[in-house]
Amino acid sequence: MAANNLSWVKNYIKKNLRSQFQFKVALATQLIGMIIEDVLLLFFWYMFFEIQPEVYGWKFTDLAFLYALVTVGFGLANAFFGNCTRIASIVYTGELDYYLSMPTPTLLHLLISRSSISAWGDILFGVLIFILIVPITVTNMVVFIGGAMISAMTFVSFAVITGSVSFFVPRGELISRQFMSIFFGLSMYPTDIFPVWVKVMTFTILPAAFLGAAQVKAVSMQSFPLYLIIVFIPAILLILSIKLFYYGLKRYESGSHPFYKL
């Protein structure tokens, strides 16, 4: 069964990639647009660090590393699990019925059935700034590869959790959108600039630190315990997201959910 699922996922991803790369002009346009947007954001920080070379121990190369991890993680999440941010809307509109009718894992099928073209621009941008700005060391390369996957896993897991709110709350997509916006916004800043209560929140309720800041901090501190936390918390978050989705799915399948009759 596991081998069949793996083969099915690989074929689905190949199909998504083929469909995207068929429209080369649209792909190129969206890639360029996304890269320009990311470059402008990074340029703002470059100008800032020209005036103030170090902020709370963070230098421009550290921030570039943070951006590389977040953009690649975000890109991977949306390139391969493109429906992760649309779960609440899919649940509310009843589109989930389509996935329930298929003999495939519902959550996995839902996540991989869509792919974002612009996400490839984020991936390309993240790789480029890592190569061009971040010091290339064995440690940095290992953290970049592993950290990008952790970042993607954290993003998808949190998106599933917030999306599952729609099983329990009317118009849950509005709540999901707000939480995802705050979550991603926090991930683009070094955690050390925040007040203590916000910093704690980025490691717990809104685990934005695991998209990039925690990895960069672990490298600068050479902290093995922090590395363990970086692996452990996102893994727990993934398990929690799956459990919550399927718990909510039982409520959806019951046919008595009042929110779908509004």
PDB file of C-alpha atoms in Angstrom:
ATOM      1  CA  MET A   1       0.000   0.000   0.000  1.00  0.00           C
ATOM      2  CA  ALA A   2       2.799   2.428   0.944  1.00  0.00           C
ATOM      3  CA  ALA A   3       4.635   1.692  -2.318  1.00  0.00           C
ATOM      4  CA  ASN A   4       1.436   2.341  -4.310  1.00  0.00           C
ATOM      5  CA  ASN A   5       0.891   5.648  -2.507  1.00  0.00           C
ATOM      6  CA  LEU A   6       4.476   6.700  -3.165  1.00  0.00           C
ATOM      7  CA  SER A   7       4.143   5.891  -6.866  1.00  0.00           C
ATOM      8  CA  TRP A   8       0.843   7.765  -7.034  1.00  0.00           C
ATOM      9  CA  VAL A   9       2.362  10.852  -5.370  1.00  0.00           C
ATOM     10  CA  LYS A  10       5.345  10.832  -7.745  1.00  0.00           C
ATOM     11  CA  ASN A  11       3.064  10.592 -10.767  1.00  0.00           C
ATOM     12  CA  TYR A  12       0.851  13.409  -9.453  1.00  0.00           C
ATOM     13  CA  ILE A  13       3.843  15.681  -8.911  1.00  0.00           C
ATOM     14  CA  LYS A  14       5.187  14.898 -12.398  1.00  0.00           C
ATOM     15  CA  LYS A  15       1.799  15.736 -13.866  1.00  0.00           C
ATOM     16  CA  ASN A  16       1.676  19.049 -11.989  1.00  0.00           C
ATOM     17  CA  LEU A  17       5.171  19.962 -13.153  1.00  0.00           C
ATOM     18  CA  ARG A  18       4.405  19.092 -16.783  1.00  0.00           C
ATOM     19  CA  SER A  19       1.233  21.167 -16.737  1.00  0.00           C
ATOM     20  CA  GLN A  20       3.086  24.170 -15.318  1.00  0.00           C
ATOM     21  CA  PHE A  21       6.020  24.078 -17.700  1.00  0.00           C
ATOM     22  CA  GLN A  22       3.703  23.840 -20.710  1.00  0.00           C
ATOM     23  CA  PHE A  23       2.942  27.554 -20.370  1.00  0.00           C
ATOM     24  CA  LYS A  24       6.478  28.909 -20.547  1.00  0.00           C
ATOM     25  CA  VAL A  25       5.559  32.582 -20.963  1.00  0.00           C
ATOM     26  CA  ALA A  26       3.223  32.566 -17.961  1.00  0.00           C
ATOM     27  CA  LEU A  27       5.815  30.645 -15.939  1.00  0.00           C
ATOM     28  CA  ALA A  28       8.608  33.073 -16.837  1.00  0.00           C
ATOM     29  CA  THR A  29       6.418  36.104 -16.089  1.00  0.00           C
ATOM     30  CA  GLN A  30       5.411  34.849 -12.658  1.00  0.00           C
ATOM     31  CA  LEU A  31       8.951  33.738 -11.825  1.00  0.00           C
ATOM     32  CA  ILE A  32      10.392  37.140 -12.730  1.00  0.00           C
ATOM     33  CA  GLY A  33       7.625  38.965 -10.835  1.00  0.00           C
ATOM     34  CA  MET A  34       8.184  36.904  -7.700  1.00  0.00           C
ATOM     35  CA  ILE A  35      11.973  37.316  -7.851  1.00  0.00           C
ATOM     36  CA  ILE A  36      11.659  41.108  -8.277  1.00  0.00           C
ATOM     37  CA  GLU A  37       9.351  41.281  -5.247  1.00  0.00           C
ATOM     38  CA  ASP A  38      11.774  39.233  -3.139  1.00  0.00           C
ATOM     39  CA  VAL A  39      14.788  41.263  -4.312  1.00  0.00           C
ATOM     40  CA  LEU A  40      13.090  44.531  -3.320  1.00  0.00           C
ATOM     41  CA  LEU A  41      12.431  43.183   0.182  1.00  0.00           C
ATOM     42  CA  LEU A  42      16.035  42.068   0.560  1.00  0.00           C
ATOM     43  CA  PHE A  43      17.319  45.379  -0.839  1.00  0.00           C
ATOM     44  CA  PHE A  44      15.447  47.215   1.910  1.00  0.00           C
ATOM     45  CA  TRP A  45      17.355  45.199   4.520  1.00  0.00           C
ATOM     46  CA  TYR A  46      20.645  45.712   2.670  1.00  0.00           C
ATOM     47  CA  MET A  47      20.201  49.488   2.908  1.00  0.00           C
ATOM     48  CA  PHE A  48      19.238  49.162   6.566  1.00  0.00           C
ATOM     49  CA  PHE A  49      22.362  47.156   7.435  1.00  0.00           C
ATOM     50  CA  GLU A  50      24.521  49.640   5.514  1.00  0.00           C
ATOM     51  CA  ILE A  51      23.459  52.194   8.122  1.00  0.00           C
ATOM     52  CA  GLN A  52      23.405  49.787  11.083  1.00  0.00           C
ATOM     53  CA  PRO A  53      25.839  46.888  10.385  1.00  0.00           C
ATOM     54  CA  GLU A  54      24.599  44.733  13.270  1.00  0.00           C
ATOM     55  CA  VAL A  55      21.257  44.492  15.088  1.00  0.00           C
ATOM     56  CA  TYR A  56      20.904  42.235  18.141  1.00  0.00           C
ATOM     57  CA  GLY A  57      23.784  40.148  16.832  1.00  0.00           C
ATOM     58  CA  TRP A  58      22.291  39.818  13.335  1.00  0.00           C
ATOM     59  CA  LYS A  59      24.289  40.882  10.264  1.00  0.00           C
ATOM     60  CA  PHE A  60      23.127  41.206   6.678  1.00  0.00           C
ATOM     61  CA  THR A  61      24.520  37.764   5.791  1.00  0.00           C
ATOM     62  CA  ASP A  62      22.449  36.274   8.635  1.00  0.00           C
ATOM     63  CA  LEU A  63      19.321  37.957   7.340  1.00  0.00           C
ATOM     64  CA  ALA A  64      20.104  36.745   3.804  1.00  0.00           C
ATOM     65  CA  PHE A  65      20.383  33.207   5.221  1.00  0.00           C
ATOM     66  CA  LEU A  66      17.003  33.697   6.918  1.00  0.00           C
ATOM     67  CA  TYR A  67      15.432  34.861   3.637  1.00  0.00           C
ATOM     68  CA  ALA A  68      16.992  31.948   1.755  1.00  0.00           C
ATOM     69  CA  LEU A  69      15.488  29.416   4.169  1.00  0.00           C
ATOM     70  CA  VAL A  70      12.056  31.051   4.328  1.00  0.00           C
ATOM     71  CA  THR A  71      11.662  31.617   0.590  1.00  0.00           C
ATOM     72  CA  VAL A  72      12.854  28.135  -0.374  1.00  0.00           C
ATOM     73  CA  GLY A  73      10.678  26.550   2.332  1.00  0.00           C
ATOM     74  CA  PHE A  74       7.671  28.626   1.269  1.00  0.00           C
ATOM     75  CA  GLY A  75       8.380  27.795  -2.375  1.00  0.00           C
ATOM     76  CA  LEU A  76       8.670  24.050  -1.761  1.00  0.00           C
ATOM     77  CA  ALA A  77       5.438  24.064   0.245  1.00  0.00           C
ATOM     78  CA  ASN A  78       3.473  25.815  -2.487  1.00  0.00           C
ATOM     79  CA  ALA A  79       5.137  24.089  -5.426  1.00  0.00           C
ATOM     80  CA  PHE A  80       4.424  20.572  -4.163  1.00  0.00           C
ATOM     81  CA  PHE A  81       1.549  21.092  -1.707  1.00  0.00           C
ATOM     82  CA  GLY A  82      -0.183  24.000  -3.383  1.00  0.00           C
ATOM     83  CA  ASN A  83      -3.559  23.528  -1.718  1.00  0.00           C
ATOM     84  CA  CYS A  84      -2.180  23.851   1.817  1.00  0.00           C
ATOM     85  CA  THR A  85      -3.387  27.455   2.164  1.00  0.00           C
ATOM     86  CA  ARG A  86      -6.759  26.729   0.545  1.00  0.00           C
ATOM     87  CA  ILE A  87      -7.999  23.993   2.885  1.00  0.00           C
ATOM     88  CA  ALA A  88     -10.437  26.229   4.802  1.00  0.00           C
ATOM     89  CA  SER A  89     -12.023  27.458   1.570  1.00  0.00           C
ATOM     90  CA  ILE A  90     -12.226  23.933   0.136  1.00  0.00           C
ATOM     91  CA  VAL A  91     -13.915  22.675   3.300  1.00  0.00           C
ATOM     92  CA  TYR A  92     -16.379  25.563   3.457  1.00  0.00           C
ATOM     93  CA  THR A  93     -17.446  25.334  -0.190  1.00  0.00           C
ATOM     94  CA  GLY A  94     -17.853  21.561  -0.092  1.00  0.00           C
ATOM     95  CA  GLU A  95     -15.111  20.925  -2.673  1.00  0.00           C
ATOM     96  CA  LEU A  96     -13.712  18.410  -0.221  1.00  0.00           C
ATOM     97  CA  ASP A  97     -16.361  15.934  -1.434  1.00  0.00           C
ATOM     98  CA  TYR A  98     -14.273  15.318  -4.543  1.00  0.00           C
ATOM     99  CA  TYR A  99     -11.286  14.112  -2.498  1.00  0.00           C
ATOM    100  CA  LEU A 100     -13.477  11.974  -0.255  1.00  0.00           C
ATOM    101  CA  SER A 101     -14.761  10.119  -3.308  1.00  0.00           C
ATOM    102  CA  MET A 102     -11.234   9.015  -4.287  1.00  0.00           C
ATOM    103  CA  PRO A 103      -9.503   5.843  -2.975  1.00  0.00           C
ATOM    104  CA  THR A 104      -6.482   7.869  -1.897  1.00  0.00           C
ATOM    105  CA  PRO A 105      -5.332   9.466   1.399  1.00  0.00           C
ATOM    106  CA  THR A 106      -7.649  12.480   1.627  1.00  0.00           C
ATOM    107  CA  LEU A 107      -5.263  15.036   3.121  1.00  0.00           C
ATOM    108  CA  LEU A 108      -2.312  14.077   0.932  1.00  0.00           C
ATOM    109  CA  HIS A 109      -4.451  14.096  -2.217  1.00  0.00           C
ATOM    110  CA  LEU A 110      -5.889  17.471  -1.276  1.00  0.00           C
ATOM    111  CA  LEU A 111      -2.451  18.996  -0.682  1.00  0.00           C
ATOM    112  CA  ILE A 112      -0.688  17.786  -3.825  1.00  0.00           C
ATOM    113  CA  SER A 113      -3.553  18.326  -6.275  1.00  0.00           C
ATOM    114  CA  ARG A 114      -2.496  21.924  -6.869  1.00  0.00           C
ATOM    115  CA  SER A 115       0.854  23.549  -7.537  1.00  0.00           C
ATOM    116  CA  SER A 116       1.836  27.219  -7.641  1.00  0.00           C
ATOM    117  CA  ILE A 117       3.911  28.436 -10.580  1.00  0.00           C
ATOM    118  CA  SER A 118       5.198  31.514  -8.723  1.00  0.00           C
ATOM    119  CA  ALA A 119       6.556  29.262  -5.966  1.00  0.00           C
ATOM    120  CA  TRP A 120       9.411  28.283  -8.276  1.00  0.00           C
ATOM    121  CA  GLY A 121      10.468  31.936  -8.269  1.00  0.00           C
ATOM    122  CA  ASP A 122      10.762  31.804  -4.481  1.00  0.00           C
ATOM    123  CA  ILE A 123      12.828  28.621  -4.672  1.00  0.00           C
ATOM    124  CA  LEU A 124      15.153  30.103  -7.307  1.00  0.00           C
ATOM    125  CA  PHE A 125      15.521  33.348  -5.353  1.00  0.00           C
ATOM    126  CA  GLY A 126      16.330  31.527  -2.116  1.00  0.00           C
ATOM    127  CA  VAL A 127      18.961  29.340  -3.757  1.00  0.00           C
ATOM    128  CA  LEU A 128      20.558  32.334  -5.482  1.00  0.00           C
ATOM    129  CA  ILE A 129      20.872  34.484  -2.359  1.00  0.00           C
ATOM    130  CA  PHE A 130      22.294  31.535  -0.445  1.00  0.00           C
ATOM    131  CA  ILE A 131      24.950  31.029  -3.128  1.00  0.00           C
ATOM    132  CA  LEU A 132      25.697  34.734  -3.682  1.00  0.00           C
ATOM    133  CA  ILE A 133      25.484  36.187  -0.154  1.00  0.00           C
ATOM    134  CA  VAL A 134      25.662  33.531   2.566  1.00  0.00           C
ATOM    135  CA  PRO A 135      29.167  32.214   3.389  1.00  0.00           C
ATOM    136  CA  ILE A 136      29.469  28.760   1.847  1.00  0.00           C
ATOM    137  CA  THR A 137      30.554  26.324   4.542  1.00  0.00           C
ATOM    138  CA  VAL A 138      29.718  22.666   5.122  1.00  0.00           C
ATOM    139  CA  THR A 139      27.593  23.603   8.156  1.00  0.00           C
ATOM    140  CA  ASN A 140      25.693  26.288   6.271  1.00  0.00           C
ATOM    141  CA  MET A 141      25.022  23.959   3.341  1.00  0.00           C
ATOM    142  CA  VAL A 142      23.722  21.170   5.588  1.00  0.00           C
ATOM    143  CA  VAL A 143      21.540  23.621   7.532  1.00  0.00           C
ATOM    144  CA  PHE A 144      20.279  25.193   4.304  1.00  0.00           C
ATOM    145  CA  ILE A 145      19.190  21.880   2.775  1.00  0.00           C
ATOM    146  CA  GLY A 146      17.752  20.436   5.982  1.00  0.00           C
ATOM    147  CA  GLY A 147      16.386  23.777   7.174  1.00  0.00           C
ATOM    148  CA  ALA A 148      14.546  24.418   3.905  1.00  0.00           C
ATOM    149  CA  MET A 149      12.759  21.072   4.246  1.00  0.00           C
ATOM    150  CA  ILE A 150      11.915  21.813   7.893  1.00  0.00           C
ATOM    151  CA  SER A 151      10.671  25.237   6.818  1.00  0.00           C
ATOM    152  CA  ALA A 152       8.419  23.701   4.160  1.00  0.00           C
ATOM    153  CA  MET A 153       7.111  21.084   6.605  1.00  0.00           C
ATOM    154  CA  THR A 154       6.381  23.743   9.222  1.00  0.00           C
ATOM    155  CA  PHE A 155       4.573  25.960   6.725  1.00  0.00           C
ATOM    156  CA  VAL A 156       2.403  23.124   5.401  1.00  0.00           C
ATOM    157  CA  SER A 157       1.646  21.806   8.898  1.00  0.00           C
ATOM    158  CA  PHE A 158       0.586  25.201  10.212  1.00  0.00           C
ATOM    159  CA  ALA A 159      -1.488  25.817   7.076  1.00  0.00           C
ATOM    160  CA  VAL A 160      -3.295  22.491   7.626  1.00  0.00           C
ATOM    161  CA  ILE A 161      -3.959  23.367  11.271  1.00  0.00           C
ATOM    162  CA  THR A 162      -5.372  26.807  10.472  1.00  0.00           C
ATOM    163  CA  GLY A 163      -7.282  25.409   7.484  1.00  0.00           C
ATOM    164  CA  SER A 164      -8.886  22.747   9.672  1.00  0.00           C
ATOM    165  CA  VAL A 165     -10.501  25.547  11.680  1.00  0.00           C
ATOM    166  CA  SER A 166     -13.162  25.584   8.965  1.00  0.00           C
ATOM    167  CA  PHE A 167     -14.425  22.234  10.228  1.00  0.00           C
ATOM    168  CA  PHE A 168     -15.398  23.869  13.502  1.00  0.00           C
ATOM    169  CA  VAL A 169     -16.011  27.571  12.828  1.00  0.00           C
ATOM    170  CA  PRO A 170     -18.248  29.252  10.246  1.00  0.00           C
ATOM    171  CA  ARG A 171     -16.247  31.095   7.568  1.00  0.00           C
ATOM    172  CA  GLY A 172     -13.067  29.640   8.995  1.00  0.00           C
ATOM    173  CA  GLU A 173     -11.174  30.691   5.864  1.00  0.00           C
ATOM    174  CA  LEU A 174     -11.121  34.275   7.173  1.00  0.00           C
ATOM    175  CA  ILE A 175      -9.464  33.147  10.409  1.00  0.00           C
ATOM    176  CA  SER A 176      -7.091  30.884   8.499  1.00  0.00           C
ATOM    177  CA  ARG A 177      -6.043  33.698   6.164  1.00  0.00           C
ATOM    178  CA  GLN A 178      -5.343  36.075   9.048  1.00  0.00           C
ATOM    179  CA  PHE A 179      -3.288  33.539  10.986  1.00  0.00           C
ATOM    180  CA  MET A 180      -1.269  32.575   7.904  1.00  0.00           C
ATOM    181  CA  SER A 181      -0.588  36.231   7.120  1.00  0.00           C
ATOM    182  CA  ILE A 182       0.696  36.927  10.648  1.00  0.00           C
ATOM    183  CA  PHE A 183       2.639  33.647  10.701  1.00  0.00           C
ATOM    184  CA  PHE A 184       4.454  34.329   7.426  1.00  0.00           C
ATOM    185  CA  GLY A 185       5.013  37.987   8.272  1.00  0.00           C
ATOM    186  CA  LEU A 186       6.746  37.100  11.543  1.00  0.00           C
ATOM    187  CA  SER A 187       8.964  34.564   9.764  1.00  0.00           C
ATOM    188  CA  MET A 188      10.674  37.292   7.707  1.00  0.00           C
ATOM    189  CA  TYR A 189      12.207  39.017  10.740  1.00  0.00           C
ATOM    190  CA  PRO A 190      14.971  38.010  13.163  1.00  0.00           C
ATOM    191  CA  THR A 191      13.304  36.801  16.362  1.00  0.00           C
ATOM    192  CA  ASP A 192      15.736  38.803  18.524  1.00  0.00           C
ATOM    193  CA  ILE A 193      14.148  42.116  17.532  1.00  0.00           C
ATOM    194  CA  PHE A 194      10.812  41.127  19.109  1.00  0.00           C
ATOM    195  CA  PRO A 195       9.699  41.601  22.720  1.00  0.00           C
ATOM    196  CA  VAL A 196      10.013  38.447  24.824  1.00  0.00           C
ATOM    197  CA  TRP A 197       6.301  37.560  24.587  1.00  0.00           C
ATOM    198  CA  VAL A 198       6.365  37.791  20.776  1.00  0.00           C
ATOM    199  CA  LYS A 199       9.569  35.763  20.616  1.00  0.00           C
ATOM    200  CA  VAL A 200       7.979  33.029  22.753  1.00  0.00           C
ATOM    201  CA  MET A 201       4.927  33.083  20.485  1.00  0.00           C
ATOM    202  CA  THR A 202       7.081  32.516  17.372  1.00  0.00           C
ATOM    203  CA  PHE A 203       8.340  29.285  18.938  1.00  0.00           C
ATOM    204  CA  THR A 204       4.942  28.091  20.166  1.00  0.00           C
ATOM    205  CA  ILE A 205       1.479  29.340  19.086  1.00  0.00           C
ATOM    206  CA  LEU A 206       2.723  30.876  15.827  1.00  0.00           C
ATOM    207  CA  PRO A 207       5.876  28.812  15.164  1.00  0.00           C
ATOM    208  CA  ALA A 208       7.248  31.222  12.552  1.00  0.00           C
ATOM    209  CA  ALA A 209      10.790  30.959  13.965  1.00  0.00           C
ATOM    210  CA  PHE A 210      11.083  27.428  12.558  1.00  0.00           C
ATOM    211  CA  LEU A 211      10.784  28.745   9.008  1.00  0.00           C
ATOM    212  CA  GLY A 212      14.263  30.214   9.182  1.00  0.00           C
ATOM    213  CA  ALA A 213      15.249  32.309  12.208  1.00  0.00           C
ATOM    214  CA  ALA A 214      15.786  29.336  14.522  1.00  0.00           C
ATOM    215  CA  GLN A 215      18.091  27.615  12.021  1.00  0.00           C
ATOM    216  CA  VAL A 216      20.208  30.744  11.556  1.00  0.00           C
ATOM    217  CA  LYS A 217      20.380  31.234  15.328  1.00  0.00           C
ATOM    218  CA  ALA A 218      21.439  27.612  15.841  1.00  0.00           C
ATOM    219  CA  VAL A 219      24.298  28.098  13.375  1.00  0.00           C
ATOM    220  CA  SER A 220      25.515  31.314  15.004  1.00  0.00           C
ATOM    221  CA  MET A 221      25.245  29.850  18.514  1.00  0.00           C
ATOM    222  CA  GLN A 222      26.460  26.375  17.482  1.00  0.00           C
ATOM    223  CA  SER A 223      23.764  25.073  19.813  1.00  0.00           C
ATOM    224  CA  PHE A 224      23.013  21.344  19.567  1.00  0.00           C
ATOM    225  CA  PRO A 225      19.945  21.561  21.898  1.00  0.00           C
ATOM    226  CA  LEU A 226      18.462  24.200  19.606  1.00  0.00           C
ATOM    227  CA  TYR A 227      19.035  21.905  16.617  1.00  0.00           C
ATOM    228  CA  LEU A 228      17.065  19.193  18.428  1.00  0.00           C
ATOM    229  CA  ILE A 229      14.206  21.621  19.124  1.00  0.00           C
ATOM    230  CA  ILE A 230      14.217  22.696  15.476  1.00  0.00           C
ATOM    231  CA  VAL A 231      13.678  19.084  14.414  1.00  0.00           C
ATOM    232  CA  PHE A 232      11.368  18.019  17.250  1.00  0.00           C
ATOM    233  CA  ILE A 233       8.795  20.837  17.279  1.00  0.00           C
ATOM    234  CA  PRO A 234       8.019  20.815  13.513  1.00  0.00           C
ATOM    235  CA  ALA A 235       7.674  17.013  13.670  1.00  0.00           C
ATOM    236  CA  ILE A 236       5.129  17.357  16.507  1.00  0.00           C
ATOM    237  CA  LEU A 237       3.389  20.101  14.528  1.00  0.00           C
ATOM    238  CA  LEU A 238       3.107  17.784  11.504  1.00  0.00           C
ATOM    239  CA  ILE A 239       1.541  14.995  13.566  1.00  0.00           C
ATOM    240  CA  LEU A 240      -0.836  17.462  15.220  1.00  0.00           C
ATOM    241  CA  SER A 241      -1.920  18.885  11.848  1.00  0.00           C
ATOM    242  CA  ILE A 242      -2.764  15.427  10.483  1.00  0.00           C
ATOM    243  CA  LYS A 243      -4.664  14.455  13.638  1.00  0.00           C
ATOM    244  CA  LEU A 244      -6.649  17.701  13.661  1.00  0.00           C
ATOM    245  CA  PHE A 245      -7.565  17.465   9.976  1.00  0.00           C
ATOM    246  CA  TYR A 246      -8.907  13.935  10.258  1.00  0.00           C
ATOM    247  CA  TYR A 247     -10.690  14.753  13.499  1.00  0.00           C
ATOM    248  CA  GLY A 248     -12.425  17.619  11.722  1.00  0.00           C
ATOM    249  CA  LEU A 249     -13.087  15.389   8.718  1.00  0.00           C
ATOM    250  CA  LYS A 250     -15.284  13.131  10.859  1.00  0.00           C
ATOM    251  CA  ARG A 251     -17.410  16.159  11.626  1.00  0.00           C
ATOM    252  CA  TYR A 252     -17.599  17.005   7.930  1.00  0.00           C
ATOM    253  CA  GLU A 253     -18.493  13.447   6.903  1.00  0.00           C
ATOM    254  CA  SER A 254     -21.305  13.268   9.437  1.00  0.00           C
ATOM    255  CA  GLY A 255     -23.484  15.342   7.111  1.00  0.00           C
ATOM    256  CA  SER A 256     -24.848  17.316  10.038  1.00  0.00           C
ATOM    257  CA  HIS A 257     -22.345  20.164   9.967  1.00  0.00           C
ATOM    258  CA  PRO A 258     -24.425  23.347  10.264  1.00  0.00           C
ATOM    259  CA  PHE A 259     -21.906  25.614   8.564  1.00  0.00           C
ATOM    260  CA  TYR A 260     -22.403  24.055   5.129  1.00  0.00           C
ATOM    261  CA  LYS A 261     -26.098  24.913   5.160  1.00  0.00           C
ATOM    262  CA  LEU A 262     -25.658  28.666   5.560  1.00  0.00           C
TER     263      LEU A 262
END
